[in-house]
Tab-separated table of C-alpha atoms in Angstrom:
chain	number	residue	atom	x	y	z
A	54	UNK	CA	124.203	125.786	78.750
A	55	UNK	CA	124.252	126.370	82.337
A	56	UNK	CA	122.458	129.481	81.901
A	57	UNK	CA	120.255	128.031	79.597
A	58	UNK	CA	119.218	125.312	82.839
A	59	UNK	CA	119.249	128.504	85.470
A	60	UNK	CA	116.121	129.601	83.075
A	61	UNK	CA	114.688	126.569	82.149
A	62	UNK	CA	114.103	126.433	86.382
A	63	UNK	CA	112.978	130.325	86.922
A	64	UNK	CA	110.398	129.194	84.251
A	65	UNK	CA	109.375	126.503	85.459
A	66	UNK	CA	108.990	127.493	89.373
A	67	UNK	CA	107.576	130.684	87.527
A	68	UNK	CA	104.689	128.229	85.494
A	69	UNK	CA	104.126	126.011	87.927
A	70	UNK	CA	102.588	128.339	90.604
A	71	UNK	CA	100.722	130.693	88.403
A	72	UNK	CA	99.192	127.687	86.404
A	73	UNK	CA	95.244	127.991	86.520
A	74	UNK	CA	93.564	125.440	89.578
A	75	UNK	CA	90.184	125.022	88.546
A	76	UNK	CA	90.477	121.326	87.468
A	77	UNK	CA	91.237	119.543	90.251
A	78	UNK	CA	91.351	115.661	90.818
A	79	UNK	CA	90.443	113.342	92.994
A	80	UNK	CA	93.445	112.229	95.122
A	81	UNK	CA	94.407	108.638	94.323
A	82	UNK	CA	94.477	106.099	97.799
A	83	UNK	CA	97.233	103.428	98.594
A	84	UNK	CA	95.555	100.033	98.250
A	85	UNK	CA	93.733	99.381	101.107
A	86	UNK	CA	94.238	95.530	100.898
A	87	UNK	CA	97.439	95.239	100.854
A	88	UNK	CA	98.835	92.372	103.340
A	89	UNK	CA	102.010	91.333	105.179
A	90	UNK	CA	103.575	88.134	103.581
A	91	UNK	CA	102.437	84.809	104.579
A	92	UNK	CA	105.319	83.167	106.605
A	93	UNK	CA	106.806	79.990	104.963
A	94	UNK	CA	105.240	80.612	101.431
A	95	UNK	CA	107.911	82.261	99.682
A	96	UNK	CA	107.329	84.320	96.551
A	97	UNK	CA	108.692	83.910	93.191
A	98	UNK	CA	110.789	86.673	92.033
A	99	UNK	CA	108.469	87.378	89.068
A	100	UNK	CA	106.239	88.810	91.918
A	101	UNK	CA	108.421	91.545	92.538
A	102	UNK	CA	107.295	94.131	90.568
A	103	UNK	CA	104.819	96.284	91.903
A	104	UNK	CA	100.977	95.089	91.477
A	105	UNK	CA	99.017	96.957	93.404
A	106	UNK	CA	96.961	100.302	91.677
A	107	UNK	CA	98.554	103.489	90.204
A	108	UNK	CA	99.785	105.435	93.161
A	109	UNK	CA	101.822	108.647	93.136
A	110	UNK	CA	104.117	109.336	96.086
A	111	UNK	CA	106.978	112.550	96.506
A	112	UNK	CA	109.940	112.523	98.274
A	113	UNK	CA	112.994	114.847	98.216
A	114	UNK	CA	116.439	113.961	97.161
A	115	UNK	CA	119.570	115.280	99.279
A	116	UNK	CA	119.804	118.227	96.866
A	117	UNK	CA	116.314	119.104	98.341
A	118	UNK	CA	114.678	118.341	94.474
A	119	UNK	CA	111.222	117.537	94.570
A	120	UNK	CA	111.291	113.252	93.416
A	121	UNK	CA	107.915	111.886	92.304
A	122	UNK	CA	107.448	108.604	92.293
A	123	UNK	CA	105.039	106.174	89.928
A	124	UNK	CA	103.967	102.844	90.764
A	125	UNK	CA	102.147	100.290	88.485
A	126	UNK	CA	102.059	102.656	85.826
A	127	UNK	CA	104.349	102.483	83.231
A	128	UNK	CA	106.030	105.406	81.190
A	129	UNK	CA	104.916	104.620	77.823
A	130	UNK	CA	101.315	104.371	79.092
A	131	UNK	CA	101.249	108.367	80.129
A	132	UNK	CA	99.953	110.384	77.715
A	133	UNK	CA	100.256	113.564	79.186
A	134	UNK	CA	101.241	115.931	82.851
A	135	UNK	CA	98.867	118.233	84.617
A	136	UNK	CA	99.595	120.760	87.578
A	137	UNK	CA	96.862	121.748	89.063
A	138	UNK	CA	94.623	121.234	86.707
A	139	UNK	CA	96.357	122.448	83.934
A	140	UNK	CA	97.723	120.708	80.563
A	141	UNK	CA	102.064	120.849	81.273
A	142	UNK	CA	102.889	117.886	78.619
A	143	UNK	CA	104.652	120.219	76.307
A	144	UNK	CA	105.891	122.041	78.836
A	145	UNK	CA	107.584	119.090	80.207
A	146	UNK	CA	108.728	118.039	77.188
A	147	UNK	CA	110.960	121.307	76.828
A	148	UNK	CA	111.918	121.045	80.833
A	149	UNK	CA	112.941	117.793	80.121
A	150	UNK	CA	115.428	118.755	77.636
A	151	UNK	CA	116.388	121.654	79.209
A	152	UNK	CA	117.727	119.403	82.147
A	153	UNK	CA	115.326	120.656	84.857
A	154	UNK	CA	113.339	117.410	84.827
A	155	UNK	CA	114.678	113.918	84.782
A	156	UNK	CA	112.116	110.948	84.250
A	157	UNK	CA	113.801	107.099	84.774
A	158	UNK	CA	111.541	104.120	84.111
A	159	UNK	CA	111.109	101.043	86.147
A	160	UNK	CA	109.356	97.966	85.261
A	161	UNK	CA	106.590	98.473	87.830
A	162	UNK	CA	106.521	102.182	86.807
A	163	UNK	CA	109.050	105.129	86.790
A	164	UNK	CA	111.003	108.370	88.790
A	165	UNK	CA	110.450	112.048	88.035
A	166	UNK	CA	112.942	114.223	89.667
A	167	UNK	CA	112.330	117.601	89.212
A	168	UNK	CA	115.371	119.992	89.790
A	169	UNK	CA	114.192	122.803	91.707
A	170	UNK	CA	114.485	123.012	95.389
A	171	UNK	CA	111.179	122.069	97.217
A	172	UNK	CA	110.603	125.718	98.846
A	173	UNK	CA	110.118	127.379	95.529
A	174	UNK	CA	106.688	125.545	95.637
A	175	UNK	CA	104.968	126.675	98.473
A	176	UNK	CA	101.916	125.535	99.657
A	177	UNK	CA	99.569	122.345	98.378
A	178	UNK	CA	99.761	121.405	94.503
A	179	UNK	CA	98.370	118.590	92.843
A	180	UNK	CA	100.344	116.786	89.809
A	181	UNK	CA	98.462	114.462	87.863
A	182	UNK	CA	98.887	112.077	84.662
A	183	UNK	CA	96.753	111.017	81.897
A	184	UNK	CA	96.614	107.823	80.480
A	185	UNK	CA	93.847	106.317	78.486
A	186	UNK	CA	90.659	108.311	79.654
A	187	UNK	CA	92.083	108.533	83.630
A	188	UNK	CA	93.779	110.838	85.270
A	189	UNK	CA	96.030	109.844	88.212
A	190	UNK	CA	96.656	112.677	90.793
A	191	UNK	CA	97.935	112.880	94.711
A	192	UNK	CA	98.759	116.136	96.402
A	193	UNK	CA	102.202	117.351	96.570
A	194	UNK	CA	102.431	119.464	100.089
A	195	UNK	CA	105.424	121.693	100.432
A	196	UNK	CA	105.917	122.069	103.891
A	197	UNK	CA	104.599	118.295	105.103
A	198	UNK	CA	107.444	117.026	102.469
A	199	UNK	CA	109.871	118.852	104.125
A	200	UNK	CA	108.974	118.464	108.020
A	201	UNK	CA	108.664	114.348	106.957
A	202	UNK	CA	112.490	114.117	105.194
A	203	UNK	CA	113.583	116.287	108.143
A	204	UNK	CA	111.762	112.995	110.375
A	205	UNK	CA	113.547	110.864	107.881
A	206	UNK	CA	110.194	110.007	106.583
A	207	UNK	CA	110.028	111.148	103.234
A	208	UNK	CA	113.696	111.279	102.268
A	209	UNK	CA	113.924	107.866	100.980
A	210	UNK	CA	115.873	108.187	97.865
A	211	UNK	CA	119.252	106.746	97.759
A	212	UNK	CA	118.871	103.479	98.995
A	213	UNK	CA	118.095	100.882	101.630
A	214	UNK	CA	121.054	98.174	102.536
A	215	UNK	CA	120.432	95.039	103.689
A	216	UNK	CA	122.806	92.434	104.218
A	217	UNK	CA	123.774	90.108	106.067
A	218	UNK	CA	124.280	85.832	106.534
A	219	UNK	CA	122.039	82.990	106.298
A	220	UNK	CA	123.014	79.775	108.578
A	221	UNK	CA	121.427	75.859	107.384
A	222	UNK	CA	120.365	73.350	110.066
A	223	UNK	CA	122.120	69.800	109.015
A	224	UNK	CA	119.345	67.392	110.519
A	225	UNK	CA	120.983	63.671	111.632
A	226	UNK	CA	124.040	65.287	112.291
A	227	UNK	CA	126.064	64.591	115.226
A	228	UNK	CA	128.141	67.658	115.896
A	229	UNK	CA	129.064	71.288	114.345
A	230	UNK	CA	125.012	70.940	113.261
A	231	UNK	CA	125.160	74.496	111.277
A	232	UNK	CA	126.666	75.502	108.336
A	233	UNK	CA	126.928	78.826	106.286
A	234	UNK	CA	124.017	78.015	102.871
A	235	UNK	CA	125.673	78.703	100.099
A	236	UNK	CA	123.525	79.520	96.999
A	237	UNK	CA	120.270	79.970	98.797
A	238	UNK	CA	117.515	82.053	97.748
A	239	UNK	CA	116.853	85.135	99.871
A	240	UNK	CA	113.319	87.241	99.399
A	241	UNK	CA	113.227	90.297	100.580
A	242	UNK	CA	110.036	92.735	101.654
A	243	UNK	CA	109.957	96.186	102.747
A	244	UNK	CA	107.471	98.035	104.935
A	245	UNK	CA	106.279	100.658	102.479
A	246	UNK	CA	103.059	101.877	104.084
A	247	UNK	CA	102.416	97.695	102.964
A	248	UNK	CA	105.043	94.906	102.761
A	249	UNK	CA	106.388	95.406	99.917
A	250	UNK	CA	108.156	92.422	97.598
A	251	UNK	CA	110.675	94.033	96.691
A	252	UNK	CA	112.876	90.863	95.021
A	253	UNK	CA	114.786	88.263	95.656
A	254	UNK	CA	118.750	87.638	95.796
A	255	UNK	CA	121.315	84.144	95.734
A	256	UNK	CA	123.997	83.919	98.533
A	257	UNK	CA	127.554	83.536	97.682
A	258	UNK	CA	129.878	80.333	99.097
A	259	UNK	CA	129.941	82.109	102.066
A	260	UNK	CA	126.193	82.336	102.571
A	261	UNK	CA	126.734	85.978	102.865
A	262	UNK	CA	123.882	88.833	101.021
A	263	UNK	CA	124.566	91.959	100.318
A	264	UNK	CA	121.360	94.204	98.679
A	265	UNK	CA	120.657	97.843	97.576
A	266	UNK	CA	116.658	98.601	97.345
A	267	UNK	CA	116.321	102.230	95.706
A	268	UNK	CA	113.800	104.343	96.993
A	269	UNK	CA	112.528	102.402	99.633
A	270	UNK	CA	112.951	102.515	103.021
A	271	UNK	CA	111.629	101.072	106.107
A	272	UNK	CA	110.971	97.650	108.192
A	273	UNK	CA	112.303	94.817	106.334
A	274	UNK	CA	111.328	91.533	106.505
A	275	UNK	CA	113.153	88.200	104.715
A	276	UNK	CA	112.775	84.670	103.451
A	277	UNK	CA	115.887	82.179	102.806
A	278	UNK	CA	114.606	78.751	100.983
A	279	UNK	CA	117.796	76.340	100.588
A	280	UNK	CA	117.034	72.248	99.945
A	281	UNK	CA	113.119	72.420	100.562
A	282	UNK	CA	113.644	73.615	103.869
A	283	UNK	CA	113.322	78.008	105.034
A	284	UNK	CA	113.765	80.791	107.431
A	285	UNK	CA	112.620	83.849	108.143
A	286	UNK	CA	113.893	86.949	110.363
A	287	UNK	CA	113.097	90.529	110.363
A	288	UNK	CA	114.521	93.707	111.670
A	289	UNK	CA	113.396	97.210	112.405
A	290	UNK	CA	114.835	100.503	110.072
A	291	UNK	CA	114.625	103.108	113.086
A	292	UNK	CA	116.207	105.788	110.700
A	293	UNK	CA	115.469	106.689	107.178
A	294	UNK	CA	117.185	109.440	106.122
A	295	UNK	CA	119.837	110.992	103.890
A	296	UNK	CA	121.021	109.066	100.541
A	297	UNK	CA	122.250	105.733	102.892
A	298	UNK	CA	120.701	103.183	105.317
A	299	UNK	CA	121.749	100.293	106.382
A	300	UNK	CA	120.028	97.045	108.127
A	301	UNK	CA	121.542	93.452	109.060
A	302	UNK	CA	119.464	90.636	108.525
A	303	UNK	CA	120.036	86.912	109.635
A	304	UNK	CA	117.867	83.961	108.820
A	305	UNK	CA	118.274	80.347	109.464
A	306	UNK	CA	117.077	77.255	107.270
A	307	UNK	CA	115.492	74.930	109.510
């Protein structure tokens, strides 16, 4: 088996860089109108899939595998894989099997790791999908992927953690005014190249949180709503790297 996966992967490098490149696409944007959240209007966690249009964006795992990532397309609506121009869907199909490419799906679209180190695809390549009559495409650039994850950029796989407590203001009180909220809601955005909704979480008794956001990482920004009252707070991610990072967040309900 293992040296059945050791081919599968010389093939596939092998395929994927002799692969004709006369058809190429055009390379699809990020969505232009995307917004920061609106402070005190807090979003209901059916929001927190991704809405925005189809987008393809790469990123490299901590085995230095090349990780493509889908948003607001769904699995089931791809019909088919090109590289560079080229028709791979069968070819995918077997690398699939073979081990050398994983695909998981996500509600608001899906991951496609493919095993192979990044430097055994030099240069710029463009991987595309088809679905319906479209074609969805973005450029996959060897050596900017690597000099971003070794910024901490573009190694965002693992995940983000973000924890943390939120405190409740008691109004008509006399004394000892704050107390932990226990049960509140907690919404949580991430800077993605947008703010990103990326769901929402309950605190325990303690009015403690404690979240993992996969393949996201950067500025995050959160809501707690508790009794009809909210708070907001927001800290900075000054390092992105690796499979791990970590960010404390505090709110308090006013």
């Amino acid at each position: 088996m293992r040296l059945s996966k050791l081919l599968a992967t010389a093939t596939l490098s092998l395929l994927l860089t002799q692969l004709p490149s006369t058809l190429w696409a055009e390379e699809t944007p990020l969505d232009p109108n995307a917004t920061p959240p609106t402070e005190g209007v807090p979003i209901d966690q059916a929001d927190a899939k991704y809405s925005g249009p189809p987008k393809i964006s790469y990123y490299l795992s901590d085995e230095n595998f090349i990780i493509i990532k889908v948003d607001g397309l769904k699995l089931g609506e791809v019909k088919g894989f090109t590289f560079d121009g080229a028709d791979i869907s069968d070819a995918m199909k077997q690398f699939e099997t073979d081990g050398v490419v994983e695909i998981v799906s996500r509600d608001d679209g899906f991951n496609l790791t493919v095993k192979i180190p990044n430097d055994q695809l030099p240069g710029q390549h463009k991987f595309g999908l088809l679905y319906g009559d479209n074609e969805l495409s973005a450029t996959l650039d060897s050596e900017k992927l690597t000099t971003e994850a070794s910024a901490g950029d573009g190694r965002a796989f693992g995940y983000l953690r973000i924890y943390g407590n939120v405190q409740e203001y008691l109004y008509g009180c006399s004394w000892n005014c704050w107390k932990n909220a226990k049960y509140a809601t907690v919404n949580f955005w991430v800077w993605d190249g947008y703010w990103a909704y990326v769901g929402a979480t309950t605190t325990n008794a303690s009015g403690n949180f404690d979240v993992y956001v996969d393949g996201v990482c950067g500025d995050v920004y959160v809501e707690a709503v508790n009794n009809g009252k909210w708070g907001n707070a927001s800290s900075s991610v000054w390092s992105c790297g690796w499979s791990r990072t970590y960010v404390s967040v505090y709110p308090s309900i006013w």
